[in-house]
Short mmCIF file of C-alpha atoms and ligand atoms in Angstrom, two decimals:
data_model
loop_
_atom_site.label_atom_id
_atom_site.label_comp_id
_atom_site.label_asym_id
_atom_site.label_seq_id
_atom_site.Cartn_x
_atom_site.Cartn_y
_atom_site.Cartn_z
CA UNK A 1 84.56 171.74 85.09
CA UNK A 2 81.25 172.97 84.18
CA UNK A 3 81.39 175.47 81.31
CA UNK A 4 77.88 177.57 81.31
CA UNK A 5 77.36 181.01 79.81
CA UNK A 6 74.39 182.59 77.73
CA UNK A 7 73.96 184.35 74.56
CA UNK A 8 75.88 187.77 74.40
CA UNK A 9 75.35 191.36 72.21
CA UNK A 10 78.84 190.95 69.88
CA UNK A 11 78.44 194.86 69.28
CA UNK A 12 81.70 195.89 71.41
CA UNK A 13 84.38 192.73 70.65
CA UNK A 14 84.92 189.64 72.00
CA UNK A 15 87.36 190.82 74.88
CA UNK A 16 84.41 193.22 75.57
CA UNK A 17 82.31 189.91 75.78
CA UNK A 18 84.79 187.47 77.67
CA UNK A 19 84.85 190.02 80.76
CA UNK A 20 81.29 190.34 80.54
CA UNK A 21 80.59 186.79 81.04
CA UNK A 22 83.20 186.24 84.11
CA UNK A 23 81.35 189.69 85.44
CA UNK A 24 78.23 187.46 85.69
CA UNK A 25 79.55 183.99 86.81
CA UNK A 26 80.39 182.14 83.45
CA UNK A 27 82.95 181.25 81.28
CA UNK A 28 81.86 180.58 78.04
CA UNK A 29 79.31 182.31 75.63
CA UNK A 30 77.46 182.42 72.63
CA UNK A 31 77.12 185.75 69.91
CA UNK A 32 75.63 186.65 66.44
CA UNK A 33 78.04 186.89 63.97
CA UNK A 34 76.45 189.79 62.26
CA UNK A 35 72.78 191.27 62.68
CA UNK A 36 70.46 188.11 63.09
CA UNK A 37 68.42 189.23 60.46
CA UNK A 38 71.62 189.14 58.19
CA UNK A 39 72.88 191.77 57.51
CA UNK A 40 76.59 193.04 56.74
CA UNK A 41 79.25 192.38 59.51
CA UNK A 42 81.94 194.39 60.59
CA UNK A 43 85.46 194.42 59.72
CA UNK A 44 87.54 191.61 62.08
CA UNK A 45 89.36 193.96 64.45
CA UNK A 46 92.26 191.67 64.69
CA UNK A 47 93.64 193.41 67.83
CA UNK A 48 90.78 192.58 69.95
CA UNK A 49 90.26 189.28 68.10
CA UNK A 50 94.10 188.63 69.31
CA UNK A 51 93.55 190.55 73.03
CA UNK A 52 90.30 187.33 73.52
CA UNK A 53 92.80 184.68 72.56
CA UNK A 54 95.34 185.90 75.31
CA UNK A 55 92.02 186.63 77.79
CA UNK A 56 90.28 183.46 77.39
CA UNK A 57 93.22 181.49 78.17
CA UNK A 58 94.16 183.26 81.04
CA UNK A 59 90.85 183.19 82.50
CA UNK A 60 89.39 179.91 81.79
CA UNK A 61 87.39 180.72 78.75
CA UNK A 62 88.01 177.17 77.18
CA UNK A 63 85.34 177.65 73.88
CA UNK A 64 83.26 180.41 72.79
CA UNK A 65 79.95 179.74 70.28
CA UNK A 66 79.06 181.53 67.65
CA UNK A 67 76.12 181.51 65.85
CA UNK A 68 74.85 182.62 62.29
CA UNK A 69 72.01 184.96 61.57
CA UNK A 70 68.88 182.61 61.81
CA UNK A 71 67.53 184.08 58.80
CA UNK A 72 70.07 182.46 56.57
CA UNK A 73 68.14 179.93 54.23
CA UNK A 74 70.44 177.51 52.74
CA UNK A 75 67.40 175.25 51.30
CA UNK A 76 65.31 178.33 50.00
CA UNK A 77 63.52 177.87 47.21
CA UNK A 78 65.15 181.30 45.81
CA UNK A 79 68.56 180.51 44.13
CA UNK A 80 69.24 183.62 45.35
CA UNK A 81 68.67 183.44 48.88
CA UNK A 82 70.05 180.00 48.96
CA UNK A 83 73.64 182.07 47.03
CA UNK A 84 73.33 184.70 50.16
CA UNK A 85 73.11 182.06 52.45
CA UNK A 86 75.94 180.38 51.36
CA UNK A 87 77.95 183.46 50.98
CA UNK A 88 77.61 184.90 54.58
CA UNK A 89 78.24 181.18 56.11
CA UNK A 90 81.68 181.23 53.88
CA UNK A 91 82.13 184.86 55.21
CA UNK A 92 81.58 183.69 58.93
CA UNK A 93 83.69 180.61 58.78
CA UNK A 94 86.96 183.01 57.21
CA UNK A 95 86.67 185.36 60.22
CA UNK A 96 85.78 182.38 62.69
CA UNK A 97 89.71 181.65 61.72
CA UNK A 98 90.75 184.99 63.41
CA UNK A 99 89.02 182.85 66.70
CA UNK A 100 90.76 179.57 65.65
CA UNK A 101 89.26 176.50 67.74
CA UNK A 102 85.41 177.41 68.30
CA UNK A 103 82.47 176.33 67.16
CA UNK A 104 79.90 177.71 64.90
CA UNK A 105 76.26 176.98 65.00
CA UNK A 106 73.40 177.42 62.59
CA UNK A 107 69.67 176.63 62.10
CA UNK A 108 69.87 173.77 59.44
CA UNK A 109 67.02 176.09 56.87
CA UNK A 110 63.34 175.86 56.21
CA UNK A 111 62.45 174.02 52.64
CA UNK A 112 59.65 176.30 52.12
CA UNK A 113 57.32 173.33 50.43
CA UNK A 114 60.03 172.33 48.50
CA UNK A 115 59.92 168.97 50.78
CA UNK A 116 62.44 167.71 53.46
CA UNK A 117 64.64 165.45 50.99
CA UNK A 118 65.33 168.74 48.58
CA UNK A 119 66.07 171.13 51.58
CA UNK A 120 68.64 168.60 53.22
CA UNK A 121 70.14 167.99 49.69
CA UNK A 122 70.38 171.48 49.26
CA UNK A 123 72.20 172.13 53.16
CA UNK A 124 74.50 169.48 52.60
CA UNK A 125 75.41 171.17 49.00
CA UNK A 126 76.09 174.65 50.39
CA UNK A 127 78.27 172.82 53.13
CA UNK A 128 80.24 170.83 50.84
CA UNK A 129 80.56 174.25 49.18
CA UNK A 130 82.13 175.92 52.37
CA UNK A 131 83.74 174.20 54.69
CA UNK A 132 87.67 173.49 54.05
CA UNK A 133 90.28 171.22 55.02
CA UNK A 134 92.08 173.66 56.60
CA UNK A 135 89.21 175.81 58.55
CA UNK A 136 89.68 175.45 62.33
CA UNK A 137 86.01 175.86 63.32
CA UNK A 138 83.68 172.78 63.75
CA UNK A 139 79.96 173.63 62.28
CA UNK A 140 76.95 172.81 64.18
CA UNK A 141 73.47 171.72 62.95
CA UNK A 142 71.12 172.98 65.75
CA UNK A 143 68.40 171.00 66.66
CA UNK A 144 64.87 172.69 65.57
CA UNK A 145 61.23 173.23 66.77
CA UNK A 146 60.31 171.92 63.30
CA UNK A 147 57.78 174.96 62.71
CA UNK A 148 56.80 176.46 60.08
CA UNK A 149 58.99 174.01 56.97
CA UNK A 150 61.98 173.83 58.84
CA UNK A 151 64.57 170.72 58.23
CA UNK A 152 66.25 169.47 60.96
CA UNK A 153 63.79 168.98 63.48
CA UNK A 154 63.96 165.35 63.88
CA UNK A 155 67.47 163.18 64.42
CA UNK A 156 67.12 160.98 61.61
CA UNK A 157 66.64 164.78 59.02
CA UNK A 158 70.07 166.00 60.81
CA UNK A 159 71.83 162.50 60.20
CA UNK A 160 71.39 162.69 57.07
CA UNK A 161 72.59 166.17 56.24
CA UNK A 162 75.78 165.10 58.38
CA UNK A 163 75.80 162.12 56.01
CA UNK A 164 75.90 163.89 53.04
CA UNK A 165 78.94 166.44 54.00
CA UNK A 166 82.16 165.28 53.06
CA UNK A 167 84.46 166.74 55.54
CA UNK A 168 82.57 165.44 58.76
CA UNK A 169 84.81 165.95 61.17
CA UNK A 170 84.70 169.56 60.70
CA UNK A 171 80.48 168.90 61.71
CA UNK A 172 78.45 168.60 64.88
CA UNK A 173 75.20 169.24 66.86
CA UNK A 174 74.34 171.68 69.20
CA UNK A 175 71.11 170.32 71.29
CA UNK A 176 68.72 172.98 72.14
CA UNK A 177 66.32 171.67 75.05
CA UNK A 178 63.48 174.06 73.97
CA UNK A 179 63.66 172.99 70.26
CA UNK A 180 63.72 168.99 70.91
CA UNK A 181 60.71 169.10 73.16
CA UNK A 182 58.89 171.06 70.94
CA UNK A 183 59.56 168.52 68.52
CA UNK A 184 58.70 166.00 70.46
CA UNK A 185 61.35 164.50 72.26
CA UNK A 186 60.54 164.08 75.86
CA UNK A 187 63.55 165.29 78.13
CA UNK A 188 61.11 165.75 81.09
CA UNK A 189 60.44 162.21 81.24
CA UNK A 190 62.55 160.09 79.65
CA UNK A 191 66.24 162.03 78.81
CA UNK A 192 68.21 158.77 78.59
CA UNK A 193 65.72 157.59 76.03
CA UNK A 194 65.90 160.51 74.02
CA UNK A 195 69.73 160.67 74.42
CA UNK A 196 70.36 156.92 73.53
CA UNK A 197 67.82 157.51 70.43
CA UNK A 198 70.17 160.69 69.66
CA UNK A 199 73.38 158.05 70.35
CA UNK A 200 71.51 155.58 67.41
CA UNK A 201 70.68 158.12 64.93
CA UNK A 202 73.39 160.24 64.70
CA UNK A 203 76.05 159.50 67.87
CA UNK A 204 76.65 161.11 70.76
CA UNK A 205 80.37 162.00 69.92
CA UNK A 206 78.41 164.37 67.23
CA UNK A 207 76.97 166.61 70.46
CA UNK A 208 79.89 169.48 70.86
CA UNK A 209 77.05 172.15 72.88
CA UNK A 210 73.69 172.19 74.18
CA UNK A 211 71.39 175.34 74.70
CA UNK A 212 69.58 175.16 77.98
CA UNK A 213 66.61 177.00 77.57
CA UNK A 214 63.17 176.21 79.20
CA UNK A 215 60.12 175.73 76.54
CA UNK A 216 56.36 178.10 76.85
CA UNK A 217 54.98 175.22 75.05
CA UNK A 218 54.33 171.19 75.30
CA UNK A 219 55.75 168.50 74.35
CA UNK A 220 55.58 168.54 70.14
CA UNK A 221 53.77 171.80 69.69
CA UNK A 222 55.98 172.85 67.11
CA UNK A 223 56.71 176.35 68.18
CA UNK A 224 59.86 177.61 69.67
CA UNK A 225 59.13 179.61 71.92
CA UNK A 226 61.93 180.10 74.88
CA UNK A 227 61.15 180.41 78.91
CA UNK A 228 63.04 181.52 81.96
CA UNK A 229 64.20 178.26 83.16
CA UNK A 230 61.97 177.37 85.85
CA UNK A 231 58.90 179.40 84.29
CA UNK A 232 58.06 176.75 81.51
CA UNK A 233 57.14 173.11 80.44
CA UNK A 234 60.87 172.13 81.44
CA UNK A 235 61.31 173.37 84.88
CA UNK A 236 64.82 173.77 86.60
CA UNK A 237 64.86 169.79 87.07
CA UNK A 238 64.99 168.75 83.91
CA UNK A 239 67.36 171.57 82.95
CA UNK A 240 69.39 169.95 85.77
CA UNK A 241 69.23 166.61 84.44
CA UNK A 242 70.83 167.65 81.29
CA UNK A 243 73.61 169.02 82.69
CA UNK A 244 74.47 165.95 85.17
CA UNK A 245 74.04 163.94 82.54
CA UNK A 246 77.04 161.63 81.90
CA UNK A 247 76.96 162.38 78.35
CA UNK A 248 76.43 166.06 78.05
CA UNK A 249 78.07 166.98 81.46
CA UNK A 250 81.96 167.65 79.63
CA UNK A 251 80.11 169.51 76.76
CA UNK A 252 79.43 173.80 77.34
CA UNK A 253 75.89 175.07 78.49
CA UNK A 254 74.08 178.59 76.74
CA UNK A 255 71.04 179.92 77.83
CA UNK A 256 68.96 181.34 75.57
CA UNK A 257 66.33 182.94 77.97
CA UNK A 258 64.09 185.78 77.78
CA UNK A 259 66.53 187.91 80.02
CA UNK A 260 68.76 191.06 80.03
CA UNK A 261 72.01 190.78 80.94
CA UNK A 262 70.90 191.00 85.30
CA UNK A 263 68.28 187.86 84.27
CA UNK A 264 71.33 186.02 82.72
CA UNK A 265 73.26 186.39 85.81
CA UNK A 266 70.45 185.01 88.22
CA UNK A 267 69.87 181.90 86.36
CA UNK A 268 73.50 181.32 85.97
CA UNK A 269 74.32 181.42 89.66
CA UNK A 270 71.08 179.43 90.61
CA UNK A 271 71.93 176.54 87.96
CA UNK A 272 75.89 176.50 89.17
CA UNK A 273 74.26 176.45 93.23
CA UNK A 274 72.36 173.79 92.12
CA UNK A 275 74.42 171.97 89.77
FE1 FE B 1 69.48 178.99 67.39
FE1 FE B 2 68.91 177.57 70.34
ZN1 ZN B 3 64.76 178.77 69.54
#
């Protein structure tokens, strides 16, 4: 079964989110834990959080994403931003447990001149420092753009923060089609390439989501910018591809787009026509 959905405002609840995605023709989405930019979350409202489980397996919802503020910084060169960091990850990951099963994306960091080799030392530190035996949640390294300083933008810088984490089952990837081919990787032309270079480095088994967004920029330009699929570098085929794909087709599909919630709903009934 194809699981699709795109990113969702968290402001009203999950239930609030889990009709709102069947209302538009998917069944699985992604949310901000908190204000991107960080800030404090809410309280868990452990009715609702209980009212989703109930809803989502009822309906079909099999796995929901969340994802962290992308302003966290675990490889800062400010102890205290790297502390903050790590603090609202730990944070996240307790009230992920209210959502047991799910999965939990985040953008690796930015070393900020400090150099590649100290900023993945420093992810794989604050991870160590987080993640738990007993969490229920399975953390994702997204795949970057690699502007700016930021780590995690090639396969070999994301293998070896998952090499460095001790509990790695509780770790994954979450592919984001914009980011690789702004980094380079060319899923226009050559996805099983890419994908078997993905299977070398780090293993496919590691891929648990992919975000299907369409790219304003070329291949390797460095910039993450996202497009209406269809409307960029990518076009509709390639975003296709990726989902056929023998290797990606079990895993769940988020767009990312430049849409409101009526945008959302066209792309995700013209990718399930054509899927
Ligand atoms: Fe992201
Ligand atoms: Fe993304
Ligand atoms: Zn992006």
């Amino acid at each position: 079964m194809l699981k699709i959905g795109c990113h969702l405002s968290a402001s009203k609840g999950y239930l609030y989110m889990a009709r709102e995605i069947l209302s538009i023709g998917g069944n699985t989405f992604q949310f901000f834990t908190r204000n991107p930019r960080g800030g404090s979350a809410k309280p868990v409202d452990e009715a609702d959080a209980a009212s989703f489980r109930q809803f989502a397996g009822e309906n079909g919802i099999p796995v929901i994403l969340a994802h962290a503020p992308y302003t966290l910084n675990g490889c800062s060169a400010d102890p205290a931003i790297r502390d903050f960091a790590a603090r609202t990850m730990a944070d996240d990951l307790r009230r992920m447990e209210y959502v047991p099963g799910n999965l939990y994306n985040f953008h690796p960091g930015s070393h900020v001149g400090q150099g590649t080799e100290t900023g993945i030392a420093q992810i794989a530190e604050m991870l160590n420092g987080i993640l738990t035996e007993d969490m229920h949640t399975t953390v994702l390294l997204e795949t970057m753009a690699g502007k700016g300083s930021e780590v995690g933008c090639t396969f070999e810088e994301l293998r070896e923060i998952l090499d460095r984490v001790k509990l790695q089952d509780k770790m994954g990837v979450c592919m984001d089609t914009c980011h690789v081919n702004d980094a380079g990787y060319d899923i226009v032309h050559d996805l099983d390439g890419v994908l078997t270079t993905f299977d070398r480095v780090i293993g496919l088994e590691r891929l648990k989501a992919v975000h299907i967004n369409d790219s304003k920029n070329p291949l390797g330009a460095h910039k993450d910018r996202h497009e209406k699929i269809g409307e960029g570098t990518l076009g509709t085929e390639t975003i296709l591809r990726v989902m056929r794909h023998e290797a990606l087709r079990n895993l769940p599909f988020y767009l990312e787009t430049p849409n409101e919630l009526d945008g959302y709903e066209r792309e995700i009934r013209m990718l399930k026509e054509l899927y």
